[in-house]
Tab-separated table of C-alpha atoms in Angstrom:
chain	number	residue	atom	x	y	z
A	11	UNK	CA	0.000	0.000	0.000
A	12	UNK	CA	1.547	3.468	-0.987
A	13	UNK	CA	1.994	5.956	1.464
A	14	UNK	CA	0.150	8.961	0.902
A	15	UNK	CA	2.156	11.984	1.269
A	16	UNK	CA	1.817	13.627	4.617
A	17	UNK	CA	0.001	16.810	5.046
A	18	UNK	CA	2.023	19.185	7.296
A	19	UNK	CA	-0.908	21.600	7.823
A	20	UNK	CA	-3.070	20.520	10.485
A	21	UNK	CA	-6.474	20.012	9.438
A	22	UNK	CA	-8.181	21.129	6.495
A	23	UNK	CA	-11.472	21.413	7.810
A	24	UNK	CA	-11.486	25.607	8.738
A	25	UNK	CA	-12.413	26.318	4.701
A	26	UNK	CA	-15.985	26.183	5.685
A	27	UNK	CA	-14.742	29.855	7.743
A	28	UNK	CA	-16.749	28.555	10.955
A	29	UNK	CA	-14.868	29.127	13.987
A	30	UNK	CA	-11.893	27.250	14.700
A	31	UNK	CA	-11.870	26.473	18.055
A	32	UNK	CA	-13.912	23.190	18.534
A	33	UNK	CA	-15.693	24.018	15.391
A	34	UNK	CA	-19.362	24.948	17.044
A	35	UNK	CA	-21.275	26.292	14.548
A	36	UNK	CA	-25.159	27.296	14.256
A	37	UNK	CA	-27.011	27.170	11.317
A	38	UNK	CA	-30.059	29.760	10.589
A	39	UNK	CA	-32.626	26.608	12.356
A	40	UNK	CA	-30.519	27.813	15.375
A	41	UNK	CA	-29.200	24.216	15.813
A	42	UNK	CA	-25.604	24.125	17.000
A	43	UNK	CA	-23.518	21.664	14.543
A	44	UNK	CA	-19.780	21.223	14.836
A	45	UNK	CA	-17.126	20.788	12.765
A	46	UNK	CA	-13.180	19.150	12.950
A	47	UNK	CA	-11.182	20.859	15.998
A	48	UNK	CA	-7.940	21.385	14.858
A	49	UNK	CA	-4.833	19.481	16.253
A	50	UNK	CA	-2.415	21.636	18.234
A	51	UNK	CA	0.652	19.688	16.722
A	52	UNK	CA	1.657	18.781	13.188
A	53	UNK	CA	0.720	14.920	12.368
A	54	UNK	CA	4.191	14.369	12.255
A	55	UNK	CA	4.809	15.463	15.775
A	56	UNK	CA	4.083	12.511	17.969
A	57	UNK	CA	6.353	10.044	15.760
A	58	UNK	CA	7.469	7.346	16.075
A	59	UNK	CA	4.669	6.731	19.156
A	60	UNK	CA	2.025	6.877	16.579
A	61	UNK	CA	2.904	7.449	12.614
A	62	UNK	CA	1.823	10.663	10.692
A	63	UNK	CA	0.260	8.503	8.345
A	64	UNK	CA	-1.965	7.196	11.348
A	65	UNK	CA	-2.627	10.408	13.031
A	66	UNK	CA	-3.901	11.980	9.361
A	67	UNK	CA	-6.258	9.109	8.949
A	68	UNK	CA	-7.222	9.503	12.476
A	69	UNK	CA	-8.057	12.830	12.453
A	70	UNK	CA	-9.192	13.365	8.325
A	71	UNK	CA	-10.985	10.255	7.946
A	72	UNK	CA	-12.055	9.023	11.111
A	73	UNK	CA	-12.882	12.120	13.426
A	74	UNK	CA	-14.163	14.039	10.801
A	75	UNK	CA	-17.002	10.799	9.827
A	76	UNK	CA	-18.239	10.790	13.564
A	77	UNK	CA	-18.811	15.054	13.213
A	78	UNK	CA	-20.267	14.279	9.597
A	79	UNK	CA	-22.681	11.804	11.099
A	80	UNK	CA	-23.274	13.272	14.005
A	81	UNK	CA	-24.205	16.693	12.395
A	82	UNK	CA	-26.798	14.746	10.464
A	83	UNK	CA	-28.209	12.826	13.621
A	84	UNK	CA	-28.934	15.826	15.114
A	85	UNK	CA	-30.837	17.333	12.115
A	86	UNK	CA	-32.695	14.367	12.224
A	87	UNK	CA	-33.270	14.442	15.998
A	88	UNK	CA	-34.278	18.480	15.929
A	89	UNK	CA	-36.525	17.488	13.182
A	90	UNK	CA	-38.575	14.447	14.885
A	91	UNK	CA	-38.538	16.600	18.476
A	92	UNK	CA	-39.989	19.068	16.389
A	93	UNK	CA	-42.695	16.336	15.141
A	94	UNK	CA	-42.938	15.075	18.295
A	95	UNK	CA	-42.319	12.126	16.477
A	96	UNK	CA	-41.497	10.142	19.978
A	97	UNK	CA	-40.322	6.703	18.134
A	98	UNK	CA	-38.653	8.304	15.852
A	99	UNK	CA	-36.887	10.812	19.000
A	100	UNK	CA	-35.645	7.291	20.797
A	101	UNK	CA	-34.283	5.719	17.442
A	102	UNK	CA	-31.702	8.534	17.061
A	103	UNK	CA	-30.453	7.807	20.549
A	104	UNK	CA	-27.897	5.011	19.269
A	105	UNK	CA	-26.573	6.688	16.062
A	106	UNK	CA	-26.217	10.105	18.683
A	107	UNK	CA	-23.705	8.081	21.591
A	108	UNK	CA	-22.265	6.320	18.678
A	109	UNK	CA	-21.069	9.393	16.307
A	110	UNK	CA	-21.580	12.223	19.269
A	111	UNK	CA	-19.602	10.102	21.339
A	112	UNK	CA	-17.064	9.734	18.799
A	113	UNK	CA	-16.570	13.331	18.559
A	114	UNK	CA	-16.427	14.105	21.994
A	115	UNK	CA	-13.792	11.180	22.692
A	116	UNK	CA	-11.368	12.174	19.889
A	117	UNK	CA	-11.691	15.777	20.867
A	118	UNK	CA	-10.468	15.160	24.398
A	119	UNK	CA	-7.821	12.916	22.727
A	120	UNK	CA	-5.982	15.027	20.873
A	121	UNK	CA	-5.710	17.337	24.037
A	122	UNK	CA	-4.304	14.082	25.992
A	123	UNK	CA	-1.152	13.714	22.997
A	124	UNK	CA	1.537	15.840	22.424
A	125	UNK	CA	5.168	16.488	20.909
A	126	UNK	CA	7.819	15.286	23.293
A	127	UNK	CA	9.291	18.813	22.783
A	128	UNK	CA	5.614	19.933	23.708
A	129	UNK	CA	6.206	17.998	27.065
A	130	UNK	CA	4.990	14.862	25.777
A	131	UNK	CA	5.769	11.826	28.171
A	132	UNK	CA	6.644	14.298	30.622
A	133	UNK	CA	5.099	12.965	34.116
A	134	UNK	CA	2.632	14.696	36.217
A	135	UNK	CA	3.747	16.991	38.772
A	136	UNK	CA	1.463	18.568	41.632
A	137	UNK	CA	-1.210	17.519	43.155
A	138	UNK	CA	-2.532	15.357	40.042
A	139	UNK	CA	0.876	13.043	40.556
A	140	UNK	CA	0.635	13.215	44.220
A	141	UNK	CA	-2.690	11.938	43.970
A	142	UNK	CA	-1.803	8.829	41.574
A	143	UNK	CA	1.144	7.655	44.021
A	144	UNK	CA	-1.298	7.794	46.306
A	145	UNK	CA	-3.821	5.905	44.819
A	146	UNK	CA	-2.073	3.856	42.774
A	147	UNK	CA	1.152	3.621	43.956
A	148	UNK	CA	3.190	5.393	41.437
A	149	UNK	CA	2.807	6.174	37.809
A	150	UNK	CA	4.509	3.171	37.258
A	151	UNK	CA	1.625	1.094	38.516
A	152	UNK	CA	-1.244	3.304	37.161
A	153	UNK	CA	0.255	2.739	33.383
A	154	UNK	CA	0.409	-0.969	33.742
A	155	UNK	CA	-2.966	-1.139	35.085
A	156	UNK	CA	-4.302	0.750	31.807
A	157	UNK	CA	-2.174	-1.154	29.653
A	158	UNK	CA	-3.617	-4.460	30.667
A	159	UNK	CA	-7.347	-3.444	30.671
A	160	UNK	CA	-6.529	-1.574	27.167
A	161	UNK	CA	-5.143	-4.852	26.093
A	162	UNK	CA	-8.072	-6.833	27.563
A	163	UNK	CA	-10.483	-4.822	26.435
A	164	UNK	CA	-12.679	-7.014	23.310
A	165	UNK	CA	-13.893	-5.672	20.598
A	166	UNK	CA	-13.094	-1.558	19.847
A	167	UNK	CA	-13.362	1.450	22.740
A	168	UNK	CA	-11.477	3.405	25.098
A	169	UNK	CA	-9.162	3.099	28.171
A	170	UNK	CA	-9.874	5.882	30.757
A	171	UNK	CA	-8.331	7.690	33.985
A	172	UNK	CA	-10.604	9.777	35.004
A	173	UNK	CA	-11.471	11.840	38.065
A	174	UNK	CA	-14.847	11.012	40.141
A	175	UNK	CA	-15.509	14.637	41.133
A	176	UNK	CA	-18.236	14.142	43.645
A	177	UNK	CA	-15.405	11.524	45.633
A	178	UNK	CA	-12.299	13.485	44.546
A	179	UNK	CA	-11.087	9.745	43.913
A	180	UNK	CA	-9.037	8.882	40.909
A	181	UNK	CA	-10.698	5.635	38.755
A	182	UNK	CA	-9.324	3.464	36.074
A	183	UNK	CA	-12.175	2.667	33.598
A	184	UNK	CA	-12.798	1.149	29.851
A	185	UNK	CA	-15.545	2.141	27.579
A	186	UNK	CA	-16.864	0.188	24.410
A	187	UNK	CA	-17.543	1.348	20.904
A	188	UNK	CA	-17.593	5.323	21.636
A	189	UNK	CA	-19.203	5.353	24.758
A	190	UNK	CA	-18.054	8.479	26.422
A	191	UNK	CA	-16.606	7.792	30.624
A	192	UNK	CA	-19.682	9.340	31.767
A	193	UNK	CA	-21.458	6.484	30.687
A	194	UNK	CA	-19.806	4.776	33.418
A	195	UNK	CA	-20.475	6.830	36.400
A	196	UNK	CA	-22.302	10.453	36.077
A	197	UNK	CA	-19.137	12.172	37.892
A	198	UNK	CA	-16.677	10.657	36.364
A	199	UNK	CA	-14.682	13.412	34.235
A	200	UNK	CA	-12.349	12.064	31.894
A	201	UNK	CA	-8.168	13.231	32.279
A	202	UNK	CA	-6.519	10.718	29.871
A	203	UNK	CA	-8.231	8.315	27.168
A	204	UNK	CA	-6.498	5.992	25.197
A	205	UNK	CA	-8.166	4.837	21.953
A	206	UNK	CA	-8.112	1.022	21.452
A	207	UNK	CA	-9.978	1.000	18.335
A	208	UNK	CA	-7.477	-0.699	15.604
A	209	UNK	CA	-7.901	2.208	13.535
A	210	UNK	CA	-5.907	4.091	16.396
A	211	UNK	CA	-2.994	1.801	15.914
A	212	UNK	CA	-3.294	-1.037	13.202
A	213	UNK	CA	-1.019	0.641	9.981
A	214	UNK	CA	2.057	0.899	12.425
A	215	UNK	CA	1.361	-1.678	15.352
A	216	UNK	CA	-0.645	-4.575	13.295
A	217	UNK	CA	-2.356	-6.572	15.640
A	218	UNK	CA	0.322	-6.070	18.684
A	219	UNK	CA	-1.744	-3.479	20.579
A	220	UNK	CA	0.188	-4.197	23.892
A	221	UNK	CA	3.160	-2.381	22.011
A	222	UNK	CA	1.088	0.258	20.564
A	223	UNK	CA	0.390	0.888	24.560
A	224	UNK	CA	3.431	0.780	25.828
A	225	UNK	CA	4.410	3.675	23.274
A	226	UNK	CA	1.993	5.624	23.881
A	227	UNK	CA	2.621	7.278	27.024
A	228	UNK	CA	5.863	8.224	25.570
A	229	UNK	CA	3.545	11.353	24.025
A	230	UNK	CA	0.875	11.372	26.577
A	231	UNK	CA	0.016	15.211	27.458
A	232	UNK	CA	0.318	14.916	31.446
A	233	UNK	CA	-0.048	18.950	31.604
A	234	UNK	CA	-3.349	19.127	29.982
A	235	UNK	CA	-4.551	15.987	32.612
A	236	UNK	CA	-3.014	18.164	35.368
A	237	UNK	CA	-4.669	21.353	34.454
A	238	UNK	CA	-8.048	19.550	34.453
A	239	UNK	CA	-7.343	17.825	37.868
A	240	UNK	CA	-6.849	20.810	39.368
A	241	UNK	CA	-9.748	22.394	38.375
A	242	UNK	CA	-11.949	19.561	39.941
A	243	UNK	CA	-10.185	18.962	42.757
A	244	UNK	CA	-8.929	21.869	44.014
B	14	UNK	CA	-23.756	-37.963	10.804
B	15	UNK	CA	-20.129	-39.352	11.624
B	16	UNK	CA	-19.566	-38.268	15.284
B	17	UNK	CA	-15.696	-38.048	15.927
B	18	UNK	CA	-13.904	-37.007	19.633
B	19	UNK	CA	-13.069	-33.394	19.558
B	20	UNK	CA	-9.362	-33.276	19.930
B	21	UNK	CA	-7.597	-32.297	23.346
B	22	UNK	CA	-6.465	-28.863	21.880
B	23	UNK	CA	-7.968	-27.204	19.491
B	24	UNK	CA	-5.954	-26.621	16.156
B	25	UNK	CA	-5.753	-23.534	13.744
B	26	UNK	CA	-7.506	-24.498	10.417
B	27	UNK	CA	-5.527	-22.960	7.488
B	28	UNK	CA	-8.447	-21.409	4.965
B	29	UNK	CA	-9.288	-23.307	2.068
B	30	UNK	CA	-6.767	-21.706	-0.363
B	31	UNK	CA	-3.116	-19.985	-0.288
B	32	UNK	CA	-2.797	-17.075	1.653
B	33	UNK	CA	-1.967	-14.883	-1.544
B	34	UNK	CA	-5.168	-16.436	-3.608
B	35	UNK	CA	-7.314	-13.289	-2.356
B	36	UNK	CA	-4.883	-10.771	-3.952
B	37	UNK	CA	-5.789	-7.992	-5.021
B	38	UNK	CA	-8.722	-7.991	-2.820
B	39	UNK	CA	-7.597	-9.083	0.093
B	40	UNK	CA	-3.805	-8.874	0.694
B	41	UNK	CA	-1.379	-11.754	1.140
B	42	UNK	CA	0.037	-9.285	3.955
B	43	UNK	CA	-3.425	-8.901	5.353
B	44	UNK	CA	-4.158	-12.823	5.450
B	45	UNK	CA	-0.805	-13.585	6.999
B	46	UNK	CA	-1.986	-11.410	9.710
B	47	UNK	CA	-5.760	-11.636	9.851
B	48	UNK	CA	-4.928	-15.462	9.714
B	49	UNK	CA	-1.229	-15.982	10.778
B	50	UNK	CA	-1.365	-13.710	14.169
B	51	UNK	CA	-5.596	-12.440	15.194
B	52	UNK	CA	-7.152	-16.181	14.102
B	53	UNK	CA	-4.232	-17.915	15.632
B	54	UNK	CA	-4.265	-16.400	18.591
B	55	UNK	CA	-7.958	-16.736	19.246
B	56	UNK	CA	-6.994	-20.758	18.562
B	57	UNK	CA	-4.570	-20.156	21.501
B	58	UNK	CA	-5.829	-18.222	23.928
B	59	UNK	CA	-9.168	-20.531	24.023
B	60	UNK	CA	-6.915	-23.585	24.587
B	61	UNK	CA	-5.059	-22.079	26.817
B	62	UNK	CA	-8.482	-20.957	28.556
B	63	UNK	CA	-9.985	-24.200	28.788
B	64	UNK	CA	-6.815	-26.458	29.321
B	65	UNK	CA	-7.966	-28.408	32.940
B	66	UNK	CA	-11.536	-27.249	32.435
B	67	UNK	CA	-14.469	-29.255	31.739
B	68	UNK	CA	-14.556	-27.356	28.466
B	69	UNK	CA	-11.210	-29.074	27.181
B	70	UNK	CA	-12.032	-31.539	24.935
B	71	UNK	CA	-15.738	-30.465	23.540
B	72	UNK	CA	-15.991	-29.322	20.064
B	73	UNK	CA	-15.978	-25.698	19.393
B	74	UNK	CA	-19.476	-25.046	18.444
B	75	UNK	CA	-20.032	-26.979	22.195
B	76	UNK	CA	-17.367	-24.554	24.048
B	77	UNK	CA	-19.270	-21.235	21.961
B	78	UNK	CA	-22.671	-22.766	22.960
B	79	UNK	CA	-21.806	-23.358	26.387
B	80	UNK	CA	-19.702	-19.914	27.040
B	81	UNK	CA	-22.369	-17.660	25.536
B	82	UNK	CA	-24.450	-19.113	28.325
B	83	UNK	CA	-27.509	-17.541	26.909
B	84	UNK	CA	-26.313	-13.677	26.553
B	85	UNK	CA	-24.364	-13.911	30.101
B	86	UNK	CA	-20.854	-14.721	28.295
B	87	UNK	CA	-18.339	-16.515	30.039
B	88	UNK	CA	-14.791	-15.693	29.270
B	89	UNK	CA	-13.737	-18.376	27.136
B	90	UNK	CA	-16.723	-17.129	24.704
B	91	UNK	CA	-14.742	-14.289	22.927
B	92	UNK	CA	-12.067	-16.387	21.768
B	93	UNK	CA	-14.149	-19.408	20.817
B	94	UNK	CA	-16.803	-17.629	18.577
B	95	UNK	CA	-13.727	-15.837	16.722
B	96	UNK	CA	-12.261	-18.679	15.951
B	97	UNK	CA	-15.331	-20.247	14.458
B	98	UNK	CA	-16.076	-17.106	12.804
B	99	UNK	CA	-13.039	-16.816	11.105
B	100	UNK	CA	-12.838	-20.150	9.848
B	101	UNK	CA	-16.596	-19.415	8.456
B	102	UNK	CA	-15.148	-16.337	6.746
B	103	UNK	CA	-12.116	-18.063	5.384
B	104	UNK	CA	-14.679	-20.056	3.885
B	105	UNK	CA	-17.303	-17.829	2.958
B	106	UNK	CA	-14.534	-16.091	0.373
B	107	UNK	CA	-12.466	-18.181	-2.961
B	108	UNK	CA	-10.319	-16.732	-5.206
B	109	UNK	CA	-12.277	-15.798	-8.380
B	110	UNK	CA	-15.130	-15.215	-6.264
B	111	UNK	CA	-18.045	-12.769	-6.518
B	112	UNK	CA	-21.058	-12.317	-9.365
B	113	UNK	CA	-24.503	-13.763	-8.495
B	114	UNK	CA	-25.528	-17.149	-6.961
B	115	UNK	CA	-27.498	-19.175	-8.574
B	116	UNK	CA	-30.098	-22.608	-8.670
B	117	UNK	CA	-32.085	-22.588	-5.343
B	118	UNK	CA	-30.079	-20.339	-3.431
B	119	UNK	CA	-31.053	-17.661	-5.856
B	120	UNK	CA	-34.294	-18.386	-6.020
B	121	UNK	CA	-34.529	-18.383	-2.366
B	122	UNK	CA	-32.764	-14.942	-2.016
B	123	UNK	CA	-35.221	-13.751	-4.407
B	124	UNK	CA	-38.358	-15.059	-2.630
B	125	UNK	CA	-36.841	-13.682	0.384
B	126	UNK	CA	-35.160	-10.070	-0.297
B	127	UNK	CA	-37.398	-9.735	-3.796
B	128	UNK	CA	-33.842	-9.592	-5.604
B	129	UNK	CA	-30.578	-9.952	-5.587
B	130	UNK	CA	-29.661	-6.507	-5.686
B	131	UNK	CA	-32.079	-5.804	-2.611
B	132	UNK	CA	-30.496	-8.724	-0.780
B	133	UNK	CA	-27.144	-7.224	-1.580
B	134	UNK	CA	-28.222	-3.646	-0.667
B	135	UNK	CA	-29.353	-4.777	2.924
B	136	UNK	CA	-26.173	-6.854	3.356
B	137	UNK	CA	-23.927	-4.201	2.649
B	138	UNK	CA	-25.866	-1.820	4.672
B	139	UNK	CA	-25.781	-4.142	7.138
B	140	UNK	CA	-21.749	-5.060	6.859
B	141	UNK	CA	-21.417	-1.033	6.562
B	142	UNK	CA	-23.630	0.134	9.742
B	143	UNK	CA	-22.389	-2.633	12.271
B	144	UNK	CA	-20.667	0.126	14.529
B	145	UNK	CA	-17.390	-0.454	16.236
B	146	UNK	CA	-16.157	-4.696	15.490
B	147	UNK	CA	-18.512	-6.585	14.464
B	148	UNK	CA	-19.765	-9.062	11.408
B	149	UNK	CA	-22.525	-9.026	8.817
B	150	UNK	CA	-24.164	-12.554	7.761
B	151	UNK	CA	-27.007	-14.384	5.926
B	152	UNK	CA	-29.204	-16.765	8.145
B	153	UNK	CA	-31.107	-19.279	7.307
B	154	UNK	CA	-34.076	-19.615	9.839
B	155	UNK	CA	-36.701	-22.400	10.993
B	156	UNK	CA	-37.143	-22.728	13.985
B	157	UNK	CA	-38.845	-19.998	15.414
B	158	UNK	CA	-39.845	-18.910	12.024
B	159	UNK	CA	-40.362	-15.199	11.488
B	160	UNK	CA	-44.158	-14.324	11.414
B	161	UNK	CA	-43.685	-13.004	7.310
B	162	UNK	CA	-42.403	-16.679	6.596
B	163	UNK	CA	-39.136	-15.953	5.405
B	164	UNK	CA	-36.210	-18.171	5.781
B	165	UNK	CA	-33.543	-16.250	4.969
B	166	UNK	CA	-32.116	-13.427	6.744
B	167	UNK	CA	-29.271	-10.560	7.110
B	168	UNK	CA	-28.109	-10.013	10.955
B	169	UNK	CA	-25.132	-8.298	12.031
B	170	UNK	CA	-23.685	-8.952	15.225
B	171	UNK	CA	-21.204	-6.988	17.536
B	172	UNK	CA	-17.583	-8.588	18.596
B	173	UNK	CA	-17.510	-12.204	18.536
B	174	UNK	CA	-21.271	-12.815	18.908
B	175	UNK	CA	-22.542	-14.959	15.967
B	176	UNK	CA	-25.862	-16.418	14.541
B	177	UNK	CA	-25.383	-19.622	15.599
B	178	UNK	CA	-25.314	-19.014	19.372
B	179	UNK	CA	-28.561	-16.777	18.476
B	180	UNK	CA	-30.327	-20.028	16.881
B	181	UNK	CA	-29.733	-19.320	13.373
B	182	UNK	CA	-28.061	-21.556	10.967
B	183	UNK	CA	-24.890	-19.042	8.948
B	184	UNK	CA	-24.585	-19.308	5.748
B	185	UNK	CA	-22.382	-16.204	4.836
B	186	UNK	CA	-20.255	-13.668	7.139
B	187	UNK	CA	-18.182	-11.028	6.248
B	188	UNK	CA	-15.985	-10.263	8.975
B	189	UNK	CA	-16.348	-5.626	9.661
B	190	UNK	CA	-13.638	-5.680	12.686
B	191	UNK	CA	-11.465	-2.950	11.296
B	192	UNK	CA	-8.236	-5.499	11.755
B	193	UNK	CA	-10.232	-7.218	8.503
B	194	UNK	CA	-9.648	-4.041	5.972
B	195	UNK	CA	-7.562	-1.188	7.342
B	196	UNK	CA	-4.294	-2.145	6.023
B	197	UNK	CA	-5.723	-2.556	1.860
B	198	UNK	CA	-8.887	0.070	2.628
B	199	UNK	CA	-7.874	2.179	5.771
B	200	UNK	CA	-11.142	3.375	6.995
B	201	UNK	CA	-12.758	2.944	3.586
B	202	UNK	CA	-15.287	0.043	4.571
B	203	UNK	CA	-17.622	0.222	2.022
B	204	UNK	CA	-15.237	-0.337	-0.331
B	205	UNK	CA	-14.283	-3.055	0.902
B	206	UNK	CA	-17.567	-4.492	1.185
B	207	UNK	CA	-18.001	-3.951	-2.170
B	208	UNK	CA	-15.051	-5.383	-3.028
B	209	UNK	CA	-16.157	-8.284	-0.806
B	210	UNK	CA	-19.522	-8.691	-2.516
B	211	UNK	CA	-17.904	-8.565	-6.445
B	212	UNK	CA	-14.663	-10.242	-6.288
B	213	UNK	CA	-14.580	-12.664	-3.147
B	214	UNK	CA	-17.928	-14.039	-2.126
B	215	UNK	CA	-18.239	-17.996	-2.753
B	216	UNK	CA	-21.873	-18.394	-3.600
B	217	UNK	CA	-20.840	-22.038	-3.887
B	218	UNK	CA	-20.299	-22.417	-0.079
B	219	UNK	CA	-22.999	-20.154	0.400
B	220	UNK	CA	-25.219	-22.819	-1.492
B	221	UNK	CA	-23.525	-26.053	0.154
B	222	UNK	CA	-24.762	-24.752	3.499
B	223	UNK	CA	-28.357	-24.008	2.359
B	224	UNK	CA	-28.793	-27.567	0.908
B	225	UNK	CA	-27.014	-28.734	4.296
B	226	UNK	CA	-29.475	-26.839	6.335
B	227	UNK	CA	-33.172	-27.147	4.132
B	228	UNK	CA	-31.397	-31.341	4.303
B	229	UNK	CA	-31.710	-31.104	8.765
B	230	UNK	CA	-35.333	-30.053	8.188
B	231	UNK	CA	-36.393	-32.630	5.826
């Protein structure tokens, strides 16, 4: 298969002119649709962790099909709700987690990845790292942990630490398909996510995932997960 | 039927041709993984699963029956369904495959779907809409039979759940876990679906298991 050349320019999805910034956008029905956030790093940046080639599909192909979708399952759901087409309300529910949870998972990905000149790999300092020694020992520990559910997990989703911010207590969790964490517990905000989908790793790991995992925290964006700690548990 | 003791450990079946025969639909590199490394280490992990357990030495379709457990799956299920799916994949696909079926499985598919082309339409939508890993297949049904008569159906199912454990008899799969497609098609699935349904199907061993199955009901 030939490699495609590799786009150097982040994203190509501002043409539409809609704001760049998480891409919220409202049309003249006054429904809020979104378009592709952009990355804050080249899709070179994180190699070799993850391959350019992977984090253009990732982003182009992938990211941008859940917003597509999602856009259009929202139409659909503004349009029965306007009805009051009940049935028809209740069948959108699936194809809204599946593509809204999509977007909201990648989004919060991209945030948890960057260069290691960007401080990628860096460990958490503060209160965030204080609080994993704490409750699980030491980073160490907390990494192999989400390694070996990540690897366990069957089937395509997401490994999770996340903060429960009603207990203040740090949680390990995994996710299928594109559930989002809060599927898991209502207070659960999520700090780092790790995609396990293939399509997250497959060109450049095959079907060695554990590896894929390992390399990963090399560009894992413990600053951004620190930020967010310290806003819920302050 | 010939009844034969399952073996003590369960053995990786190569498919039923090279694993370059596919090309240019399906990769030599993609079967030596899809084959060599995910379907061989399904075969693996399940022995190693049910080595000392009263599972070791039942057939496969027994362990799958038994570890779906009727929705509550055990752990041994995940590996044991794969590695009956894949070997129904392997053989749900020849080299030179694709076209249109023909003889009674046609006319069945016909009197069932109202064409070909609709049957294909709903397979592919269903191969193409199975989110996250999953497979698309074609049933054949009895027993219960659905209330509009029809014997044949198209289900997809998610991870390593298959018809079979559902109560259907399979007669084709095509396997959507990306693992199956991303390194010739990337994220492109419908392409290789189509691909799938023009250049690899074997309507041959999609007709051997109707006559097998309409033959049970006689």
């Amino acid at each position: 298969m030939a490699l495609r050349p590799l786009l150097t320019r982040r994203t190509l999805a501002s043409a539409s002119g809609f704001s760049s910034n998480g891409g919220i956008t409202t049309s003249f029905r006054g429904l809020q649709t979104f378009s592709l956030p952009d990355l804050p790093y080249d899709y070179g940046a994180l190699q070799p962790a993850i391959s350019g080639e992977i984090m253009q599909l990732h982003h182009q192909k992938h990211h941008q099909a859940y917003i597509t979708n999602y856009n259009k399952a929202l139409e659909q759901l503004h349009d029965a709700m306007s009805k009051g087409d009940a049935p028809a309300v209740v069948k959108l529910q699936s194809a809204i987690k599946f593509n809204g949870g999509g977007h909201v998972n990648h989004s919060i990905f991209w945030k948890n990845l960057a260069p290691i000149q960007g401080g990628g790999g860096e460990p958490p300092k503060g209160s965030l790292g204080w609080a994993i020694d704490n409750h699980f020992g030491s980073l160490d520990a907390l990494v192999q942990k989400m390694n070996a559910e990540g690897a366990a997990l069957q089937g395509s989703g997401w490994v999770w630490l996340g903060v429960d911010k009603e207990l203040k207590k740090l949680v390990v969790e995994t996710t299928s398909n594109q559930d989002p964490l809060v599927t898991k517990g209502p207070s659960l905000v999520p700090l780092i996510g790790i995609d396990v989908w293939e399509h997250a790793y497959y060109l450049q790991y095959k079907n060695v995932r554990p590896d894929y995992l390992k390399n990963i925290w090399k560009v894992i964006n413990w600053k951004y997960a620190s930020e967010l700690y310290g806003k819920e548990c302050p | 039927m010939a009844t034969s003791t399952p073996p003590a450990k369960l053995e990786l079946r190569p498919p039923p041709y090279p694993l370059d025969a596919l090309e240019p639909h399906m990769s030599q590199n993609t079967m030596s993984f899809h084959w060599g490394k995910h379907h061989r280490a399904y075969v693996d992990n399940l022995n190693k699963q049910i080595v000392g357990t009263e599972l070791q030495g039942k057939s496969l379709e027994d362990v799958m029956i038994r570890t779906y457990n009727k929705g509550d799956l055990l752990p041994p299920f995940n590996n044991a369904a794969q590695v009956w799916n894949h070997d129904f994949f392997w053989d749900s696909m020849k080299p030179g495959g694709g076209g249109k079926p023909s003889g009674e499985l046609l006319k069945a598919i016909e009197r069932d779907f109202g064409s070909f082309e609709k049957f294909s339409e709903e397979f592919r939508s269903a191969a193409a809409t199975q989110f996250g890993s999953g497979w698309a297949w074609l049933v054949y049904t009895v027993n219960p039979r659905p209330s509009d008569g029809k014997e044949l159906l198209v289900l997809k199912t998610p991870n390593a759940v298959n018809p079979l454990v559902l109560g259907y008899t399979a007669l084709l799969t095509i396997d959507v876990w990306e693992h199956a497609y991303y390194l010739d098609y990337q994220n492109r699935r419908p392409d290789y679906i189509s691909i799938f349904m023009e250049k690899l199907v074997s309507w041959d061993a999609v007709s051997a298991k109707l006559e097998v199955a309409k033959s049970r009901v006689a």
